[in-house]
PDB file of C-alpha atoms in Angstrom:
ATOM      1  CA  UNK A   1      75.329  81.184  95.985  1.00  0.00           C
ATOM      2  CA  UNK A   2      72.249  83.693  95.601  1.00  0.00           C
ATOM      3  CA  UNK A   3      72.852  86.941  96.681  1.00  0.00           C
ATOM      4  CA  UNK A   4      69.122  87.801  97.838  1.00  0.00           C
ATOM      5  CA  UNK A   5      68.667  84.040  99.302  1.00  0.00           C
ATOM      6  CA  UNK A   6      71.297  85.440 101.560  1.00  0.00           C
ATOM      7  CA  UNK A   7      70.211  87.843 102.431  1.00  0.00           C
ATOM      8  CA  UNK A   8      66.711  86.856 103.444  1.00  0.00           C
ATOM      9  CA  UNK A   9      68.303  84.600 105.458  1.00  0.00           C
ATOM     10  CA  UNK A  10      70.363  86.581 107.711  1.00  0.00           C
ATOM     11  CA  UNK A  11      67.394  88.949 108.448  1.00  0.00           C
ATOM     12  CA  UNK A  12      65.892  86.317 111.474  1.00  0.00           C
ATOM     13  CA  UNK A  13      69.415  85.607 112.456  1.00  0.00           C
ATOM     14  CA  UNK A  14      70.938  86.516 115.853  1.00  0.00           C
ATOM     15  CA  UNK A  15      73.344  89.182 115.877  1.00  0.00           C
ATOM     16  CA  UNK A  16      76.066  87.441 117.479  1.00  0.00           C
ATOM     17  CA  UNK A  17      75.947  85.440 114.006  1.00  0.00           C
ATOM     18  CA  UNK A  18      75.737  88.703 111.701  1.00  0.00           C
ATOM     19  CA  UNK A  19      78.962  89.868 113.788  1.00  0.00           C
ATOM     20  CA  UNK A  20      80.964  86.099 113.106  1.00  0.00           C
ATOM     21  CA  UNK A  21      79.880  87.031 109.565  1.00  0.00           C
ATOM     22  CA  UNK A  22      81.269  90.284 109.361  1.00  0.00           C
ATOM     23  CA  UNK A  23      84.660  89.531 111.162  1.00  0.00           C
ATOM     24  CA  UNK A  24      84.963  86.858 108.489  1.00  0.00           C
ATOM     25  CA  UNK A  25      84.430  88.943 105.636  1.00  0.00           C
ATOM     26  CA  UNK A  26      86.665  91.761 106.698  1.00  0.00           C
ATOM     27  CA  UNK A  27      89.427  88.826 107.557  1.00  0.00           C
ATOM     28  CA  UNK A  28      89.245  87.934 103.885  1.00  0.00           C
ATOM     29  CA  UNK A  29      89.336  90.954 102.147  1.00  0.00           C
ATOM     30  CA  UNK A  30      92.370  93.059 101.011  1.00  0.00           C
ATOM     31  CA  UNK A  31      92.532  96.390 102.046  1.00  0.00           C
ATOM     32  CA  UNK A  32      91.323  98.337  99.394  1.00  0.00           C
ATOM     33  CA  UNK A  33      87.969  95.872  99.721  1.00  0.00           C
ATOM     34  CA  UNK A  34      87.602  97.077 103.693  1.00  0.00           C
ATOM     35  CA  UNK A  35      87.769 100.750 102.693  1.00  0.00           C
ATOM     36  CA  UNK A  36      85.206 100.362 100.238  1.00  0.00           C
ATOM     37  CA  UNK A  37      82.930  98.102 102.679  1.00  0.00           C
ATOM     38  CA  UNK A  38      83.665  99.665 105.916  1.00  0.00           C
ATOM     39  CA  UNK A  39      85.335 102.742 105.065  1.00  0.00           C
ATOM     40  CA  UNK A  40      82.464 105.087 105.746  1.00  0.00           C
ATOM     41  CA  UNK A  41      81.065 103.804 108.614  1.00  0.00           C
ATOM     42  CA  UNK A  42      84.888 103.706 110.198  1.00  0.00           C
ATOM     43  CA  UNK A  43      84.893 107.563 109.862  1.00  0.00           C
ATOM     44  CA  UNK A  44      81.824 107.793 111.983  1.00  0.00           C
ATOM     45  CA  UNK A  45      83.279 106.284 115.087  1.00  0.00           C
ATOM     46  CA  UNK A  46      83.861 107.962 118.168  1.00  0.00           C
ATOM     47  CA  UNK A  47      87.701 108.083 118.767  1.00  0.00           C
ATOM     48  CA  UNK A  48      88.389 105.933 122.130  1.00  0.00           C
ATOM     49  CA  UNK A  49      90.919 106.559 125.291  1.00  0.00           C
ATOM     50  CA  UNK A  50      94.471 105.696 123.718  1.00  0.00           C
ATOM     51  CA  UNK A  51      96.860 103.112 126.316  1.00  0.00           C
ATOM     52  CA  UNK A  52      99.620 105.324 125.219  1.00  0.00           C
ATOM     53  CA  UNK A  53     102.776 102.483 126.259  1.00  0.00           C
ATOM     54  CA  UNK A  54     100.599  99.665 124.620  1.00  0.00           C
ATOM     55  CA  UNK A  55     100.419 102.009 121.594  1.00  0.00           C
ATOM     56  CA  UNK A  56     104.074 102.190 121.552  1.00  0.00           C
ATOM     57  CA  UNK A  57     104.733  99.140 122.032  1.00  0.00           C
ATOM     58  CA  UNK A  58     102.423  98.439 118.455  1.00  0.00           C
ATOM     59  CA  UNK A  59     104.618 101.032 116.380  1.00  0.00           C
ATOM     60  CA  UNK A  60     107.848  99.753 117.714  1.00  0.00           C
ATOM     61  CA  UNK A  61     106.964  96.359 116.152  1.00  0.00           C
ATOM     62  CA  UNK A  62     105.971  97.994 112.863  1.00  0.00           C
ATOM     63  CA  UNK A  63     108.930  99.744 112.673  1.00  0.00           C
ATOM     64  CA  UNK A  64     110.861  96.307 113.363  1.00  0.00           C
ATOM     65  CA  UNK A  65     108.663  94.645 110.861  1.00  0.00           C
ATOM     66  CA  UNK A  66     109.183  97.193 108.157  1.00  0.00           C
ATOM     67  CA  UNK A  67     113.075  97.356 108.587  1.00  0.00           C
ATOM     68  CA  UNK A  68     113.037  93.832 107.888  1.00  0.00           C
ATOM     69  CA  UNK A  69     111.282  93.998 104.689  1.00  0.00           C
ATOM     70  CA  UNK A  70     107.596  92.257 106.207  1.00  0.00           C
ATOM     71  CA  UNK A  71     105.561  94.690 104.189  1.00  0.00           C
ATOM     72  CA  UNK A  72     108.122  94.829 100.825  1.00  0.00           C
ATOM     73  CA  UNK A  73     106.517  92.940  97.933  1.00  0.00           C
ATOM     74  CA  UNK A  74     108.676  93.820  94.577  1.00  0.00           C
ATOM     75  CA  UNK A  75     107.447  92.834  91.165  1.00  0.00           C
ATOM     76  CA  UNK A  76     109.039  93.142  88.043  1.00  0.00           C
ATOM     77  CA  UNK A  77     107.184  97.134  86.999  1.00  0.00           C
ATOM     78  CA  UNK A  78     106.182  97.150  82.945  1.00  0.00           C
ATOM     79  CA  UNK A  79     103.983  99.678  80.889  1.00  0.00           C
ATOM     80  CA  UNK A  80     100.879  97.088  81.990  1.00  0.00           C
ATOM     81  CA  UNK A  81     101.626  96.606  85.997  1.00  0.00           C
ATOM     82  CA  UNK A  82     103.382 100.005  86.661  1.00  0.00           C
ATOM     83  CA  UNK A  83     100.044 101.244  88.522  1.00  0.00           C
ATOM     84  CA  UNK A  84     100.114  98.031  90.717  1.00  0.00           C
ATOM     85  CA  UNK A  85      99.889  98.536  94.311  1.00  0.00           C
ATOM     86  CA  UNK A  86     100.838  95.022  96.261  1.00  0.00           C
ATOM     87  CA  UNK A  87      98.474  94.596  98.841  1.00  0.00           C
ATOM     88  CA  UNK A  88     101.440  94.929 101.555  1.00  0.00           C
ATOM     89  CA  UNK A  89     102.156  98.529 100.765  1.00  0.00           C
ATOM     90  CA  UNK A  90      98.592  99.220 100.453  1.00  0.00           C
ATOM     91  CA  UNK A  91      98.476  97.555 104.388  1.00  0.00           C
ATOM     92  CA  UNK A  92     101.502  99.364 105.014  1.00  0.00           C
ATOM     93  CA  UNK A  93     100.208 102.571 104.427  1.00  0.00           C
ATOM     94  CA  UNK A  94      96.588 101.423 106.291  1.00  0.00           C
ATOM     95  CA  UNK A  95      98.670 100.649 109.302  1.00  0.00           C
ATOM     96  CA  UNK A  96     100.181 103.624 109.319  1.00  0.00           C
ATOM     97  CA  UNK A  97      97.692 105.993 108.638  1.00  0.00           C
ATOM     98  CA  UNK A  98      95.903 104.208 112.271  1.00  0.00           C
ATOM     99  CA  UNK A  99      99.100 105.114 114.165  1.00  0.00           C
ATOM    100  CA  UNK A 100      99.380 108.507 112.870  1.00  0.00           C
ATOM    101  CA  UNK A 101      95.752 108.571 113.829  1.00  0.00           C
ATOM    102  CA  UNK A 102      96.141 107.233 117.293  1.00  0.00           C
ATOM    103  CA  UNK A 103      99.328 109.242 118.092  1.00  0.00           C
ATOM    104  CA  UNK A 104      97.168 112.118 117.489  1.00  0.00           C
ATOM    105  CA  UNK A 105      94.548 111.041 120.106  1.00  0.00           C
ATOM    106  CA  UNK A 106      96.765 110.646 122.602  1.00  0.00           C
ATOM    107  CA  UNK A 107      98.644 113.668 122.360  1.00  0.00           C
ATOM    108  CA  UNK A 108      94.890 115.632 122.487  1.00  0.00           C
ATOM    109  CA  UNK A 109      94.490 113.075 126.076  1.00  0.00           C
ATOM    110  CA  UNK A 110      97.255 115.475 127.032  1.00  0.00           C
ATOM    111  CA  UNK A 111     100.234 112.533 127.095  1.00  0.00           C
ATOM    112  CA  UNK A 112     102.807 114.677 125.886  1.00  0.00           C
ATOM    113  CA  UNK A 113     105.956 112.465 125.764  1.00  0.00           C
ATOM    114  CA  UNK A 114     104.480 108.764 124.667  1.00  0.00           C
ATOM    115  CA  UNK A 115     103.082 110.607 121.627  1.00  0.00           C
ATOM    116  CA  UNK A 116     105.998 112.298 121.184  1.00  0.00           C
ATOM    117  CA  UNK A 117     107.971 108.868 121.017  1.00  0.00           C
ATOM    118  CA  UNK A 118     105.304 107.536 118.501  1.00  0.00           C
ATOM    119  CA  UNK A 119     105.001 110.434 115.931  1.00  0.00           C
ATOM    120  CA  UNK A 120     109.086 110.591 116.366  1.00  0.00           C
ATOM    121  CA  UNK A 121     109.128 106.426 115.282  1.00  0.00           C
ATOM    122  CA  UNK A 122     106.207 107.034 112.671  1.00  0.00           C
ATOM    123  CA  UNK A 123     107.857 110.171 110.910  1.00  0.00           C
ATOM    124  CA  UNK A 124     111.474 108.189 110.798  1.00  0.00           C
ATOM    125  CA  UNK A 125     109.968 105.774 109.078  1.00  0.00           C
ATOM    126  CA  UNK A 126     108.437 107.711 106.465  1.00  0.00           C
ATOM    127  CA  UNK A 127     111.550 109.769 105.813  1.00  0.00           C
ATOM    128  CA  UNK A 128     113.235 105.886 105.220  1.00  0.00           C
ATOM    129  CA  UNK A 129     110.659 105.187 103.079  1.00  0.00           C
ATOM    130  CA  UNK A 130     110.404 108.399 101.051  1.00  0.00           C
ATOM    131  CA  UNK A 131     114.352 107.850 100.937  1.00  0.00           C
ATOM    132  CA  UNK A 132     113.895 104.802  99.151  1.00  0.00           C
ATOM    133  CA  UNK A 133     114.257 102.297 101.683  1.00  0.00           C
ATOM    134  CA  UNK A 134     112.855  98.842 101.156  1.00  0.00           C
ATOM    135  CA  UNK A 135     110.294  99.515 102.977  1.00  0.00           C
ATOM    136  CA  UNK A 136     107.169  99.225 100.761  1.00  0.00           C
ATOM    137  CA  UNK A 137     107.108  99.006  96.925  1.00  0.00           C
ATOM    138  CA  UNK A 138     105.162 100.506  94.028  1.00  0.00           C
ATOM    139  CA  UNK A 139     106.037 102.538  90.756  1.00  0.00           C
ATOM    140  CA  UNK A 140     105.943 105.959  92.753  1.00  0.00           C
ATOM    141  CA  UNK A 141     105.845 105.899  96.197  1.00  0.00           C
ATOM    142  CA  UNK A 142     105.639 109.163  98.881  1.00  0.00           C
ATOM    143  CA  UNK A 143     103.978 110.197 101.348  1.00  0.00           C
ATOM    144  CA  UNK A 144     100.624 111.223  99.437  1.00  0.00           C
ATOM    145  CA  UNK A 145      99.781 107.904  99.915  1.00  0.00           C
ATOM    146  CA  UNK A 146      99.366 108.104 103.835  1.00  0.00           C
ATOM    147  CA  UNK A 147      95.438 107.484 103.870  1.00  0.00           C
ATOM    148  CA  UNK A 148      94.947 110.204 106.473  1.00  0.00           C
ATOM    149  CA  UNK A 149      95.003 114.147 106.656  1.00  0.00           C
ATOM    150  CA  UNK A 150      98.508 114.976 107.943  1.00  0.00           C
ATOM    151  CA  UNK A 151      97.984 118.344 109.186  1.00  0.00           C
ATOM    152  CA  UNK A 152      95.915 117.444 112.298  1.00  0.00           C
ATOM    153  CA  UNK A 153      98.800 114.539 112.998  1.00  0.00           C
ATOM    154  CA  UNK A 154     101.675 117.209 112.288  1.00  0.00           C
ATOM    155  CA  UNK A 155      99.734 120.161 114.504  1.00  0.00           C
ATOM    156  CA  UNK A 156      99.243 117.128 117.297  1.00  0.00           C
ATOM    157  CA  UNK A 157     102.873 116.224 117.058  1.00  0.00           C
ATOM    158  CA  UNK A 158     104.504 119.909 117.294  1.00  0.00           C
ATOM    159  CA  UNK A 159     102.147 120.645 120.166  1.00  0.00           C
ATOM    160  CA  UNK A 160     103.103 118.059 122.141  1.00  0.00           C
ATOM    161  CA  UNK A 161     106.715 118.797 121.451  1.00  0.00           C
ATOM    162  CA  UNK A 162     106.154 122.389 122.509  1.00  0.00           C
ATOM    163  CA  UNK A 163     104.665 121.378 125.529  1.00  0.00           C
ATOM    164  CA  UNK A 164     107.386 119.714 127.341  1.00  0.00           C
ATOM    165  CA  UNK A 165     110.885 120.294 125.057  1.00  0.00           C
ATOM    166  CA  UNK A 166     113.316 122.234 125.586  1.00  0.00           C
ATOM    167  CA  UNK A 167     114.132 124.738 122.469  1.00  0.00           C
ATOM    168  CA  UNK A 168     116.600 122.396 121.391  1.00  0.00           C
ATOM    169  CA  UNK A 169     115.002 119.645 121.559  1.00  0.00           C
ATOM    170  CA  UNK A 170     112.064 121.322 120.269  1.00  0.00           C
ATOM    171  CA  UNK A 171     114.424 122.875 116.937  1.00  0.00           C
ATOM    172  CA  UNK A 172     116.158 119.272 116.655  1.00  0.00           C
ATOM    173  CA  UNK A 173     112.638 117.373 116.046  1.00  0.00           C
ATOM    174  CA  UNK A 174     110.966 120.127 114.198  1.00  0.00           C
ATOM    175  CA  UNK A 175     113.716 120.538 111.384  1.00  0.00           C
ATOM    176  CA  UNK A 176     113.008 116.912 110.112  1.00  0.00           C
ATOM    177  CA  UNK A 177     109.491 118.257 109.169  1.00  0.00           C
ATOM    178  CA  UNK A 178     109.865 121.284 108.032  1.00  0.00           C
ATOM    179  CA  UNK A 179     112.681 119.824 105.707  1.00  0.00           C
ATOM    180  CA  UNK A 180     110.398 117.588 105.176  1.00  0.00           C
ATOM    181  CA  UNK A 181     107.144 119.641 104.091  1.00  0.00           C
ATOM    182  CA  UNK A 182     109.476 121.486 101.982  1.00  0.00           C
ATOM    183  CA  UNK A 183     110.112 119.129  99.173  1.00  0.00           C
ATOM    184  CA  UNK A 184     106.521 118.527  99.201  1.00  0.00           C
ATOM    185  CA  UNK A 185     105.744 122.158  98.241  1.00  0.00           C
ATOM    186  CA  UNK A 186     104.600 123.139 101.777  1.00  0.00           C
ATOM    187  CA  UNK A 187     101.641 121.303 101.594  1.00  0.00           C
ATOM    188  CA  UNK A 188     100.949 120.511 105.496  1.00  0.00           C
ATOM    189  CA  UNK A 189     102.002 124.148 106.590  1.00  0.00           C
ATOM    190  CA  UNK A 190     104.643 122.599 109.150  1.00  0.00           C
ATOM    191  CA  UNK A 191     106.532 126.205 109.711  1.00  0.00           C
ATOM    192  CA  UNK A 192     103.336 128.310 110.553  1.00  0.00           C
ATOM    193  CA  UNK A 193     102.047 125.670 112.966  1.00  0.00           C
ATOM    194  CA  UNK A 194     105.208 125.623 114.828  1.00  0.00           C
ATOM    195  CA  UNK A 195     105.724 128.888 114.454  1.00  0.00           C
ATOM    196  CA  UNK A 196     102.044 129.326 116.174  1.00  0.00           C
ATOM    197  CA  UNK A 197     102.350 126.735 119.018  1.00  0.00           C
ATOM    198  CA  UNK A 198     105.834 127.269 119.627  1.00  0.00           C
ATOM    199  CA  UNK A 199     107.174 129.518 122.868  1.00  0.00           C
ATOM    200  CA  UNK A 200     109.255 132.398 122.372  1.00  0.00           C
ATOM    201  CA  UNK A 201     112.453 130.462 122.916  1.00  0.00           C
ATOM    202  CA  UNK A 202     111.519 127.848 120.787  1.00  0.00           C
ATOM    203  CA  UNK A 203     110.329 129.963 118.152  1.00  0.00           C
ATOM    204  CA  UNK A 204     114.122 131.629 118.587  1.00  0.00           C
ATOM    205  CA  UNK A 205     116.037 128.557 118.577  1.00  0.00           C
ATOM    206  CA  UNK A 206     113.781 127.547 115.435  1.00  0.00           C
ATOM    207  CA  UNK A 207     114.522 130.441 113.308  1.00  0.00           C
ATOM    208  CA  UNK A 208     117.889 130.517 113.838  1.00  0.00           C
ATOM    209  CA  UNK A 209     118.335 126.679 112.681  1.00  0.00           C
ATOM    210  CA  UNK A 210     116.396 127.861 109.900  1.00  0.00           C
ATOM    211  CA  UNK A 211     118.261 130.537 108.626  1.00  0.00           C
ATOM    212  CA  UNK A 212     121.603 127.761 109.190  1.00  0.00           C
ATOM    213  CA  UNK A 213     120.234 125.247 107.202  1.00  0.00           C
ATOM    214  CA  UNK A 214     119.175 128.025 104.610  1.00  0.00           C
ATOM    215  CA  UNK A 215     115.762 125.960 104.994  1.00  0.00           C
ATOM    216  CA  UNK A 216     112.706 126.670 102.542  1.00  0.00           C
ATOM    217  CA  UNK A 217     109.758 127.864 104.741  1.00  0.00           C
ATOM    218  CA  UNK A 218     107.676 129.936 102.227  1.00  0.00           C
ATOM    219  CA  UNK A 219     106.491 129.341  98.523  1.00  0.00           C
ATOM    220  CA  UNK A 220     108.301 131.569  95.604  1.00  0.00           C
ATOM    221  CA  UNK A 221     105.411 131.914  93.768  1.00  0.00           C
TER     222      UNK A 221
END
């Protein structure tokens, strides 16, 4: 099958035909193969109105589908394999990456509690995985290998939970990332985020949980 026969081809067909094409390819390759192909071009996309209940309704059946061990693909790890990545983690960690994604658009559409409900299901499920949960599987596994920037998804979430909670309710959500962030060295800034977005009652209620839980909110160094 020539490459350049191909593609000479295609250039007189019909773009309802270059579309089947497409749809087939990116059916048939792994994920690694569509960020390499389509990657790029994904970026560039205008983000689109979120149907916050039908994007619920989506995470709710990942999280059902990762409890029962859909996406967990063990092998036996040796000094050969150990950098394997089974291409149901690596879809895993796609999937999740979208709904962190999409949470984060609909909590900027200004619906407050559905994207609180799907960051509070997507950030469960990370602590169970990070907790060692058989979830996913690979060598090392954390949340590093979330394909998206967490601090926009993180800001997103603690915004919308400082728009409608209570301080409780606020405090009792906001501890689990900030506990979180701090055995990752701080990395996504939770504490100065909700610290900034937070109301004075919040902020209160926050501190004092804190100072309880003798929780780490600044670097030693």
């Amino acid at each position: 099958m020539e490459k350049n026969r191909i593609l000479d081809a295609l250039k007189d067909q019909e773009i309802t035909v270059l579309i089947e094409l497409l749809a087939t390819a990116y059916d048939e390759m792994n994920t690694t193969q569509r960020r390499a192909v389509f990657g790029t071009f994904a970026k560039k996309i205008p983000p689109s109105v979120i149907d916050g209940e039908a994007l619920l309704g989506d995470i709710e059946v990942f999280r059902e589908e990762s409890l029962a061990g859909v996406y967990y693909a063990p092998f036996n790890v040796n000094s050969k394999n150990y950098m394997d990545i089974p291409e149901e983690t690596d879809e895993w960690f796609e999937r999740l990456g979208d709904y962190l994604e999409q949470s984060r658009q609909l909590s900027q559409q200004g619906n407050h509690p559905l994207a609180i409900q799907c960051f509070g299901v997507l950030y469960t499920l990370i602590d169970t995985m990070e907790d060692g949960e058989e979830i996913v599987f690979a060598d090392e596994l954390g949340g590093w290998m979330i394909p998206v920037d967490e601090k926009p998804c993180l800001h997103a979430y603690i915004s919308s939970l400082s728009a409608i909670s209570t301080p409780e309710d606020f405090t009792a959500a906001v501890i689990p990332l900030l506990r979180r962030d701090s055995y990752a060295s701080l990395a996504n800034k939770v504490y100065p985020t909700a610290k900034k977005v937070a109301n004075n009652a919040q902020r209160k209620a926050l501190d004092a949980e804190i100072a309880r839980q003798n929780i780490r909110t600044t670097r030693n160094w």
